[in-house]
Coordinates of C-alpha atoms and ligand atoms in Angstrom, one line a residue:
M59 CA -44.9 -81.6 -13.4
S60 CA -45.9 -83.7 -10.6
E61 CA -44.1 -86.8 -9.8
V62 CA -46.4 -89.8 -10.2
I63 CA -45.1 -93.2 -9.1
S64 CA -46.7 -96.1 -10.9
R65 CA -47.7 -99.1 -9.1
K66 CA -47.8 -100.9 -12.3
S67 CA -48.7 -104.4 -10.9
E68 CA -52.0 -103.2 -9.7
G69 CA -52.8 -100.2 -11.8
T70 CA -52.5 -97.6 -9.1
E71 CA -50.3 -94.5 -8.9
Y72 CA -49.1 -92.5 -6.3
E73 CA -48.6 -88.6 -6.2
V74 CA -45.8 -87.1 -4.1
V75 CA -46.7 -84.2 -1.9
I76 CA -44.0 -82.1 -0.1
G77 CA -43.9 -79.0 2.2
L78 CA -40.9 -77.4 3.6
E79 CA -40.3 -75.5 6.9
I80 CA -37.2 -73.2 6.2
H81 CA -35.3 -71.6 9.3
A82 CA -33.4 -68.7 8.6
Q83 CA -31.1 -66.8 10.8
L84 CA -31.7 -63.1 10.6
L85 CA -28.7 -60.9 10.0
T86 CA -29.0 -58.6 13.0
D87 CA -25.9 -57.6 15.1
T88 CA -27.6 -58.5 18.3
K89 CA -30.0 -61.2 19.6
I90 CA -33.7 -61.1 19.4
F91 CA -34.5 -60.1 23.1
C92 CA -31.1 -58.9 24.5
G93 CA -28.0 -56.9 23.3
C94 CA -25.6 -59.9 23.1
S95 CA -23.7 -60.2 19.7
T96 CA -24.8 -62.8 17.0
R97 CA -21.3 -63.2 15.6
F98 CA -20.5 -66.7 14.6
G99 CA -17.3 -68.7 15.7
S100 CA -16.6 -66.7 18.9
G101 CA -15.4 -68.6 22.1
H102 CA -18.1 -70.7 24.0
N103 CA -20.5 -68.7 26.1
T104 CA -18.7 -65.6 25.5
Q105 CA -21.8 -63.9 23.9
T106 CA -24.4 -64.6 26.6
C107 CA -26.1 -62.5 29.4
P108 CA -28.9 -63.1 32.0
V109 CA -31.7 -62.8 29.4
C110 CA -30.4 -65.3 26.8
I111 CA -29.1 -67.8 29.5
G112 CA -32.6 -67.8 30.9
M113 CA -32.0 -66.5 34.4
P114 CA -35.2 -65.8 36.6
G115 CA -36.6 -62.3 36.9
V116 CA -35.1 -61.0 33.8
L117 CA -37.2 -59.6 30.9
P118 CA -36.9 -59.9 27.1
V119 CA -37.0 -56.7 24.9
L120 CA -37.9 -57.3 21.2
N121 CA -35.3 -56.3 18.8
R122 CA -36.9 -53.9 16.2
R123 CA -34.4 -54.7 13.4
A124 CA -35.6 -58.4 13.6
V125 CA -39.0 -57.4 13.0
E126 CA -38.0 -55.2 10.1
F127 CA -36.2 -58.1 8.6
V128 CA -39.2 -60.4 8.8
V129 CA -41.6 -57.9 7.5
K130 CA -39.1 -57.1 4.5
T131 CA -39.2 -61.0 3.8
G132 CA -42.8 -61.4 4.0
L133 CA -43.4 -58.4 1.5
A134 CA -40.7 -59.7 -0.9
M135 CA -42.5 -63.1 -0.6
N136 CA -46.0 -61.7 -1.4
C137 CA -47.4 -62.3 2.1
T138 CA -49.9 -60.3 4.2
I139 CA -48.3 -58.5 7.1
S140 CA -50.3 -58.9 10.3
P141 CA -50.8 -55.5 11.9
Y142 CA -51.0 -57.2 15.2
S143 CA -49.1 -60.4 16.1
R144 CA -47.7 -62.0 19.2
F145 CA -45.3 -64.4 20.7
A146 CA -45.9 -67.7 22.3
R147 CA -44.1 -69.8 24.7
K148 CA -43.3 -73.4 23.1
N149 CA -42.6 -75.4 26.3
Y150 CA -40.1 -78.3 26.2
F151 CA -37.1 -79.3 28.1
Y152 CA -33.7 -79.8 26.7
P153 CA -30.2 -78.9 28.0
D154 CA -29.6 -76.3 25.4
L155 CA -32.8 -74.3 26.3
P156 CA -32.2 -73.2 29.8
K157 CA -35.5 -71.4 30.3
G158 CA -37.5 -74.5 29.5
Y159 CA -39.4 -72.8 26.6
Q160 CA -38.5 -71.4 23.5
I161 CA -40.1 -67.9 22.5
S162 CA -41.8 -68.4 19.1
Q163 CA -45.0 -67.2 17.4
Y164 CA -48.0 -69.9 17.2
E165 CA -51.5 -68.7 16.5
L166 CA -50.7 -65.2 15.4
P167 CA -47.6 -65.1 13.2
I168 CA -46.2 -62.0 11.7
C169 CA -46.7 -62.9 8.1
G170 CA -49.2 -65.0 6.3
H171 CA -50.4 -66.2 2.9
G172 CA -47.6 -65.5 0.5
Y173 CA -45.9 -67.3 -2.5
V174 CA -42.8 -67.6 -4.4
D175 CA -42.4 -68.9 -8.1
I176 CA -39.9 -71.5 -8.9
V177 CA -38.7 -72.8 -12.3
T178 CA -37.6 -76.6 -12.7
D179 CA -36.9 -78.0 -16.2
G180 CA -38.1 -74.9 -17.8
V181 CA -41.6 -75.1 -16.0
E182 CA -42.7 -72.3 -13.9
R183 CA -44.7 -73.2 -10.6
R184 CA -46.1 -71.0 -7.8
I185 CA -45.4 -72.5 -4.2
G186 CA -47.8 -71.0 -1.6
L187 CA -46.6 -70.0 1.8
T188 CA -48.4 -70.6 4.8
R189 CA -46.9 -68.5 7.2
I190 CA -43.5 -66.7 8.3
H191 CA -43.0 -66.4 12.0
M192 CA -40.3 -65.3 14.5
E193 CA -38.6 -67.0 17.1
E194 CA -35.3 -67.4 19.1
D195 CA -32.7 -70.0 18.4
A196 CA -31.5 -72.5 21.3
G197 CA -28.0 -73.0 22.3
K198 CA -25.8 -75.9 21.1
N199 CA -24.9 -79.2 23.0
I200 CA -21.3 -80.2 22.4
H201 CA -20.8 -84.0 23.2
Q202 CA -17.5 -85.2 24.3
K203 CA -16.0 -88.3 25.5
D204 CA -16.0 -87.3 29.1
G205 CA -19.4 -85.5 29.0
S206 CA -21.5 -83.0 27.3
L207 CA -21.2 -79.2 27.2
V208 CA -23.6 -76.5 26.5
D209 CA -22.5 -73.3 24.3
L210 CA -25.3 -70.7 24.7
N211 CA -23.8 -68.2 22.1
R212 CA -26.6 -69.2 19.8
A213 CA -29.4 -69.0 22.4
G214 CA -31.7 -66.0 21.5
V215 CA -30.3 -65.7 18.0
P216 CA -33.3 -64.3 15.9
L217 CA -34.7 -66.9 13.4
M218 CA -37.6 -66.9 11.2
E219 CA -39.4 -70.0 10.1
I220 CA -40.9 -70.0 6.5
V221 CA -43.7 -72.5 6.1
S222 CA -44.7 -73.7 2.7
E223 CA -48.0 -75.1 1.8
P224 CA -47.9 -78.7 0.7
D225 CA -47.7 -77.5 -2.9
I226 CA -44.3 -79.2 -3.9
R227 CA -44.4 -82.2 -6.1
T228 CA -40.8 -83.4 -6.8
P229 CA -37.5 -83.5 -4.6
K230 CA -36.1 -81.1 -7.5
E231 CA -38.7 -78.7 -6.8
A232 CA -38.0 -78.9 -3.2
S233 CA -34.4 -77.9 -3.8
A234 CA -35.3 -75.3 -6.4
F235 CA -37.7 -73.7 -3.8
M236 CA -35.0 -73.7 -1.1
K237 CA -32.6 -72.1 -3.7
K238 CA -35.0 -69.5 -4.5
L239 CA -35.8 -68.6 -0.8
R240 CA -32.1 -68.3 -0.2
A241 CA -31.4 -65.9 -3.4
I242 CA -34.3 -63.7 -1.9
L243 CA -33.1 -63.7 1.5
R244 CA -29.6 -62.8 0.4
Y245 CA -30.9 -60.2 -2.0
L246 CA -32.7 -58.5 0.9
G247 CA -29.7 -58.8 3.4
V248 CA -31.7 -60.4 6.0
C249 CA -29.9 -63.7 5.9
D250 CA -26.4 -64.6 5.0
G251 CA -27.8 -68.1 3.4
N252 CA -24.7 -70.0 4.7
M253 CA -25.9 -73.4 5.1
E254 CA -22.8 -75.0 6.4
Q255 CA -22.9 -72.8 9.6
G256 CA -26.6 -73.5 9.9
S257 CA -27.8 -70.1 8.9
L258 CA -30.4 -71.7 6.5
R259 CA -31.7 -75.2 7.2
C260 CA -34.9 -77.0 6.5
D261 CA -37.3 -79.6 7.7
A262 CA -38.8 -81.5 4.7
N263 CA -42.4 -83.0 5.2
V264 CA -43.4 -85.7 2.5
S265 CA -46.4 -87.8 1.9
L266 CA -47.9 -89.9 -1.0
R267 CA -51.5 -90.1 -2.1
L268 CA -53.3 -91.8 -4.7
V269 CA -53.4 -89.8 -8.0
G270 CA -56.7 -87.8 -7.9
A271 CA -57.2 -88.0 -4.4
E272 CA -58.2 -84.9 -2.7
D273 CA -56.9 -85.7 1.2
L274 CA -53.4 -85.6 2.0
G275 CA -51.6 -88.8 3.1
T276 CA -49.8 -89.5 6.3
K277 CA -46.4 -87.5 6.2
A278 CA -43.0 -88.0 7.4
E279 CA -40.8 -85.0 8.6
I280 CA -37.3 -85.1 7.8
K281 CA -35.4 -82.7 10.4
N282 CA -32.6 -80.4 9.9
I283 CA -31.3 -80.7 6.2
N284 CA -28.6 -78.4 5.5
S285 CA -27.8 -78.5 1.8
F286 CA -29.7 -78.3 -1.5
R287 CA -28.2 -81.9 -2.6
F288 CA -29.3 -83.4 0.8
V289 CA -32.9 -82.2 0.5
E290 CA -33.1 -83.8 -2.8
K291 CA -31.3 -87.1 -1.8
A292 CA -33.3 -87.2 1.5
L293 CA -36.5 -86.9 -0.3
E294 CA -35.7 -89.4 -3.1
Y295 CA -35.0 -92.0 -0.4
E296 CA -38.1 -91.1 1.7
I297 CA -40.3 -91.2 -1.4
K298 CA -38.9 -94.7 -2.2
R299 CA -39.4 -96.0 1.3
Q300 CA -43.0 -94.8 1.6
V301 CA -43.7 -96.3 -2.0
N302 CA -42.4 -99.7 -1.0
I303 CA -44.5 -99.7 2.3
L304 CA -47.6 -98.7 0.4
R305 CA -46.9 -101.3 -2.4
E306 CA -46.7 -104.1 0.3
G307 CA -49.9 -103.0 1.6
G308 CA -48.5 -101.2 4.8
R309 CA -49.4 -98.1 6.5
I310 CA -47.2 -94.8 6.9
I311 CA -46.8 -93.9 10.3
Q312 CA -46.6 -90.1 11.2
E313 CA -43.1 -89.5 12.4
T314 CA -40.1 -87.4 12.5
R315 CA -37.0 -88.7 10.8
L316 CA -33.3 -87.7 10.4
W317 CA -31.3 -87.8 7.1
D318 CA -28.1 -89.9 7.7
S319 CA -26.0 -88.2 5.0
S320 CA -23.2 -90.8 5.0
A321 CA -25.4 -93.6 4.7
G322 CA -27.8 -91.8 2.5
I323 CA -30.9 -92.9 4.3
T324 CA -33.5 -91.4 6.6
V325 CA -33.8 -93.0 10.0
S326 CA -36.8 -92.7 12.6
M327 CA -36.2 -90.2 15.5
R328 CA -39.6 -90.3 17.1
S329 CA -43.2 -91.1 16.2
K330 CA -46.2 -88.9 16.5
E331 CA -47.3 -90.7 19.7
E332 CA -44.1 -89.7 21.3
A333 CA -44.3 -86.0 19.9
H334 CA -44.1 -83.3 22.4
D335 CA -47.0 -81.4 23.6
Y336 CA -45.6 -78.1 23.6
R337 CA -48.2 -76.5 25.7
Y338 CA -48.2 -73.2 23.7
F339 CA -49.5 -70.2 25.5
P340 CA -49.0 -66.4 24.7
E341 CA -45.8 -65.1 26.0
P342 CA -46.6 -63.1 29.1
D343 CA -43.4 -61.0 29.2
L344 CA -43.5 -59.5 25.8
V345 CA -46.3 -57.0 24.4
P346 CA -47.9 -57.9 21.1
I347 CA -46.1 -56.8 17.9
E348 CA -47.8 -53.9 16.4
V349 CA -46.6 -53.0 12.7
S350 CA -48.2 -49.8 11.5
R351 CA -49.3 -49.3 8.0
E352 CA -46.6 -46.4 7.8
W353 CA -43.6 -48.7 8.8
I354 CA -44.8 -51.3 6.2
D355 CA -44.8 -48.7 3.6
E356 CA -41.5 -47.5 4.4
I357 CA -40.1 -51.1 4.5
R358 CA -41.9 -51.7 0.9
A359 CA -40.2 -48.5 -0.3
G360 CA -36.8 -49.7 0.6
L361 CA -37.2 -53.1 -1.2
V362 CA -34.3 -53.8 -3.7
E363 CA -35.3 -55.3 -7.3
L364 CA -35.3 -59.0 -6.7
P365 CA -33.9 -61.9 -8.8
D366 CA -37.2 -62.8 -10.6
E367 CA -37.7 -59.1 -11.6
K368 CA -34.2 -58.8 -12.6
R369 CA -34.4 -61.8 -14.7
K370 CA -37.4 -60.7 -16.5
R371 CA -35.6 -57.1 -17.1
Y372 CA -32.4 -58.8 -18.5
T373 CA -34.5 -60.7 -21.1
E374 CA -36.7 -57.8 -22.1
E375 CA -34.1 -55.0 -21.8
F376 CA -31.0 -56.8 -23.0
G377 CA -32.4 -59.7 -25.0
L378 CA -30.5 -62.3 -22.9
P379 CA -31.7 -65.8 -22.9
D380 CA -33.9 -66.6 -19.9
Y381 CA -31.5 -69.3 -18.6
D382 CA -28.5 -66.7 -18.8
A383 CA -30.7 -63.9 -17.2
G384 CA -31.9 -66.2 -14.5
M385 CA -28.1 -67.4 -13.6
L386 CA -26.9 -63.6 -13.7
A387 CA -29.8 -62.5 -11.5
E388 CA -29.6 -65.3 -9.1
E389 CA -26.9 -63.8 -6.8
R390 CA -27.1 -60.1 -5.9
A391 CA -23.3 -59.8 -6.2
V392 CA -23.1 -61.3 -9.7
A393 CA -26.0 -59.2 -10.9
K394 CA -24.3 -56.1 -9.5
W395 CA -21.0 -56.9 -11.4
F396 CA -22.8 -57.5 -14.7
E397 CA -24.9 -54.3 -14.4
E398 CA -21.8 -52.3 -13.6
A399 CA -20.1 -53.8 -16.6
V400 CA -23.0 -52.8 -18.8
R401 CA -23.0 -49.4 -17.3
L402 CA -19.4 -48.9 -18.1
G403 CA -20.5 -49.6 -21.9
G404 CA -20.0 -53.4 -22.2
K405 CA -22.5 -54.9 -24.7
P406 CA -24.8 -56.9 -22.5
K407 CA -24.7 -59.9 -24.6
A408 CA -21.1 -59.9 -24.6
V409 CA -20.5 -59.4 -21.0
S410 CA -23.2 -61.9 -20.4
N411 CA -21.2 -64.5 -22.4
W412 CA -17.9 -63.9 -20.6
M413 CA -19.6 -64.2 -17.2
M414 CA -21.8 -67.3 -18.1
S415 CA -18.7 -69.1 -19.5
E416 CA -15.1 -68.2 -18.5
F417 CA -16.1 -66.4 -15.3
L418 CA -18.3 -68.9 -13.9
R419 CA -15.9 -71.8 -14.8
L420 CA -13.0 -70.0 -13.1
L421 CA -14.9 -69.1 -10.0
N422 CA -16.1 -72.9 -9.8
E423 CA -12.6 -74.0 -10.3
T424 CA -11.3 -71.8 -7.6
G425 CA -14.2 -72.3 -5.3
R426 CA -14.2 -68.3 -4.9
E427 CA -17.2 -65.8 -4.7
I428 CA -17.3 -63.2 -7.1
S429 CA -16.7 -60.5 -4.4
E430 CA -13.3 -62.2 -3.6
V431 CA -11.7 -61.9 -7.1
P432 CA -9.7 -58.8 -8.0
L433 CA -11.1 -58.6 -11.6
T434 CA -13.5 -55.7 -11.9
P435 CA -16.2 -55.0 -14.4
A436 CA -14.2 -52.1 -15.9
C437 CA -11.3 -54.6 -16.9
L438 CA -13.8 -56.8 -18.7
V439 CA -15.0 -53.8 -20.5
D440 CA -11.6 -52.7 -21.4
M441 CA -10.8 -56.2 -22.9
L442 CA -13.9 -56.4 -24.9
K443 CA -12.8 -53.1 -26.5
L444 CA -9.5 -54.5 -27.3
M445 CA -11.2 -57.5 -29.0
D446 CA -13.4 -55.0 -31.0
N447 CA -10.7 -53.0 -32.2
G448 CA -8.7 -56.1 -33.3
T449 CA -5.9 -55.7 -30.8
I450 CA -6.4 -59.2 -29.5
S451 CA -8.2 -62.3 -30.9
G452 CA -10.8 -64.1 -29.1
T453 CA -8.4 -66.9 -28.1
I454 CA -5.9 -64.5 -26.7
A455 CA -8.6 -62.9 -24.8
K456 CA -9.4 -66.2 -23.0
T457 CA -5.7 -66.0 -21.8
V458 CA -5.8 -62.2 -20.8
F459 CA -9.4 -62.9 -18.9
E460 CA -7.9 -65.7 -16.9
E461 CA -4.9 -63.5 -16.0
M462 CA -7.1 -60.5 -15.0
F463 CA -9.2 -63.1 -12.9
H464 CA -6.2 -64.0 -11.0
S465 CA -4.1 -60.8 -10.7
G466 CA -6.8 -58.1 -11.4
K467 CA -4.4 -56.4 -13.7
E468 CA -5.8 -54.2 -16.5
P469 CA -6.0 -56.0 -20.0
G470 CA -3.8 -53.4 -21.8
V471 CA -1.1 -54.0 -19.2
I472 CA -1.3 -57.9 -19.8
V473 CA -1.3 -57.7 -23.5
K474 CA 2.0 -55.7 -23.2
E475 CA 3.7 -57.6 -20.6
K476 CA 3.0 -61.0 -22.4
G477 CA 3.3 -59.7 -25.9
L478 CA -0.1 -60.9 -26.7
V479 CA -1.1 -58.3 -29.4
Q480 CA -2.6 -59.5 -32.4
I481 CA -0.5 -60.2 -35.6
T482 CA -2.1 -58.3 -38.3
D483 CA 1.1 -57.7 -40.3
T484 CA 0.4 -59.7 -43.6
S485 CA 4.0 -60.4 -44.2
E486 CA 4.5 -62.0 -40.9
I487 CA 1.4 -64.0 -41.5
E488 CA 2.5 -65.0 -44.7
K489 CA 5.9 -66.2 -43.3
L490 CA 4.2 -68.6 -40.8
I491 CA 2.1 -69.8 -43.5
D492 CA 4.9 -70.7 -45.6
E493 CA 6.6 -72.5 -42.7
V494 CA 3.6 -74.6 -42.1
L495 CA 3.0 -75.4 -45.6
A496 CA 6.8 -76.4 -46.0
A497 CA 6.6 -78.6 -43.1
N498 CA 3.5 -80.6 -44.2
P499 CA 4.0 -81.3 -48.0
A500 CA 1.6 -84.4 -48.2
E501 CA -1.3 -82.4 -46.7
V502 CA -0.4 -79.5 -49.4
E503 CA -0.6 -82.1 -52.1
R504 CA -3.9 -83.6 -50.9
Y505 CA -5.5 -80.1 -50.6
R506 CA -4.5 -79.3 -54.1
S507 CA -6.1 -82.7 -55.4
G508 CA -9.5 -81.4 -53.8
E509 CA -9.5 -82.2 -50.2
T510 CA -10.2 -78.5 -49.3
K511 CA -11.4 -79.4 -45.9
L512 CA -7.6 -79.5 -44.9
Q513 CA -8.0 -75.8 -44.7
G514 CA -9.0 -76.2 -40.9
F515 CA -5.8 -78.3 -40.2
F516 CA -3.5 -75.8 -41.7
V517 CA -5.3 -72.9 -39.9
G518 CA -4.8 -74.9 -36.6
R519 CA -1.2 -75.4 -37.2
I520 CA -0.6 -71.6 -38.3
M521 CA -2.5 -70.3 -35.2
K522 CA -0.5 -72.5 -33.0
A523 CA 2.9 -71.3 -34.6
S524 CA 1.9 -67.8 -33.8
K525 CA 0.8 -68.9 -30.3
G526 CA -2.7 -67.8 -31.0
K527 CA -1.8 -64.4 -31.9
A528 CA -2.3 -64.3 -35.7
N529 CA -5.5 -62.7 -36.9
P530 CA -7.5 -65.7 -37.8
K531 CA -9.6 -63.9 -40.7
L532 CA -6.2 -62.9 -42.2
V533 CA -4.7 -66.3 -41.8
N534 CA -7.8 -68.1 -43.5
E535 CA -7.7 -65.3 -46.5
L536 CA -4.0 -65.5 -47.2
L537 CA -4.1 -69.2 -46.6
R538 CA -6.7 -69.7 -49.4
K539 CA -4.7 -67.5 -51.7
K540 CA -1.5 -69.6 -51.1
L541 CA -3.0 -72.8 -51.7
S542 CA -5.0 -72.0 -54.7
Ligands
ADP632 P1 -47.0 -80.2 11.9 O1 -48.1 -79.7 12.7 O2 -46.8 -81.5 11.8 O3 -45.9 -79.1 12.1 P2 -47.9 -78.4 9.8 O4 -49.5 -78.6 9.5 O5 -47.6 -77.4 10.5 O6 -47.6 -79.8 10.4 O7 -47.2 -78.4 8.4 C1 -45.8 -78.5 8.5 C2 -45.4 -78.5 6.9 O8 -45.7 -79.9 6.5 C3 -45.8 -77.5 6.0 O9 -44.8 -77.1 5.4 C4 -47.0 -78.2 5.3 O10 -47.1 -77.9 4.0 C5 -46.4 -79.7 5.4 N1 -47.4 -80.6 5.2 C6 -48.5 -80.7 6.1 N2 -49.3 -82.0 5.9 C7 -48.5 -82.6 4.8 C8 -48.6 -83.9 4.2 N3 -49.8 -84.6 4.6 N4 -47.8 -84.1 3.2 C9 -46.6 -83.4 3.0 N5 -46.4 -82.3 3.7 C10 -47.3 -81.9 4.6
MG633 MG1 -44.3 -78.0 11.9
ZN634 ZN1 -27.9 -62.1 25.8

């Protein structure tokens, strides 16, 4: 599945190599080293204290929950958890970093050597994780016409950085990897995955090398990408840029670049020569993090079933196609909805079909989350029963479903209110058939002289005349009789 770019004129080919660094904001109520709230969208500098604004003489105290969340993530991503790790100071000056250093981890991260599996175009690949470490977020500079302001609400918000091995080979795989991480983080409840608010963002590293080469080429790093689409677009652009340079006999310089989403290009931010020397050293104000075997076991025992395991179970237990199972398992709320409907007696295949088609379509059209709509699994199951016992037809069910989606009303109520009960009374159906036949004498003539494929035409007219309520099986039977 690796992306190979031909350099036909000279018979050489390049292979794309990508590694991602993902920053995820941890869903703790308070910051990583103080008790300030992490809530998003509060008034500027209202969630700050001497610790997170970097006053001298204060001491950080580590948030235990943040450690728990990172260990949980590490376990879910098949990492080894270090029994002993520590924080390090990353020194640099920037107005949104009043201490003059960020507390991060460097040579001893809390998690190492994991992996996640991704599927693109039906092919599964394993992407290695180098490490997961903890760090604090910086504040936010707000630039205005008459000057710049600093909001430190975000300073000290706990982050984890998940670093992949350079195992990714295409832009599509990069976004699949990011999607997979987001799904796992949301399942675990350790990050809300909200990319617009910056809770999940990524730096994408990319280089090219000749096919078959062992050594990695020189990479460029594209900073702070905040959508799946942008990670693909930015990488596609960057790969083309690098190919063009190499084709012309040029050399890639190691640099940090920015993705300009409105122009659809990456632009240079700084080269390696201008890169910071962060002068990392162990953080003297914090004791090392010790994670006991017992604590790891306890966290492991509390892990929920993850999307991949669910997908597998849905295919094995319910016989769902892999694609459908994957879609249903991707979001925890969707999976929960599905499982609840099945628990209430819905046939897994039927439930899945309605969720995969009508439900997803309506969610997409309205831009809503499954948790925001009033439709309950119980209502879908009731509707399926009404279909099974012939009260409503499949066509009518679509109308009922849409109404349930918007109002949350029970299907029985909707059927009554709207008079949607299926017509199974043969005399009533025969009357409709007679009307339609009388209105289309030419077609009747043609049918009788052998053009039997007109059956569909008549059925369509009759169903329409019944406003979709006639039982289609009866319509077909009675119609055939009448025409013969
Ligand atoms: P840096 O020191 O520049 O931050 P790292 O070695 O820490 O680089 O790697 C950062 C990320 O870049 C990782 O995800 C890694 O897999 C990826 N990476 C490293 N070297 C390359 C390369 N030559 N091409 C593509 N990705 C790379
Ligand atoms: Mg790096
Ligand atoms: Zn604080």
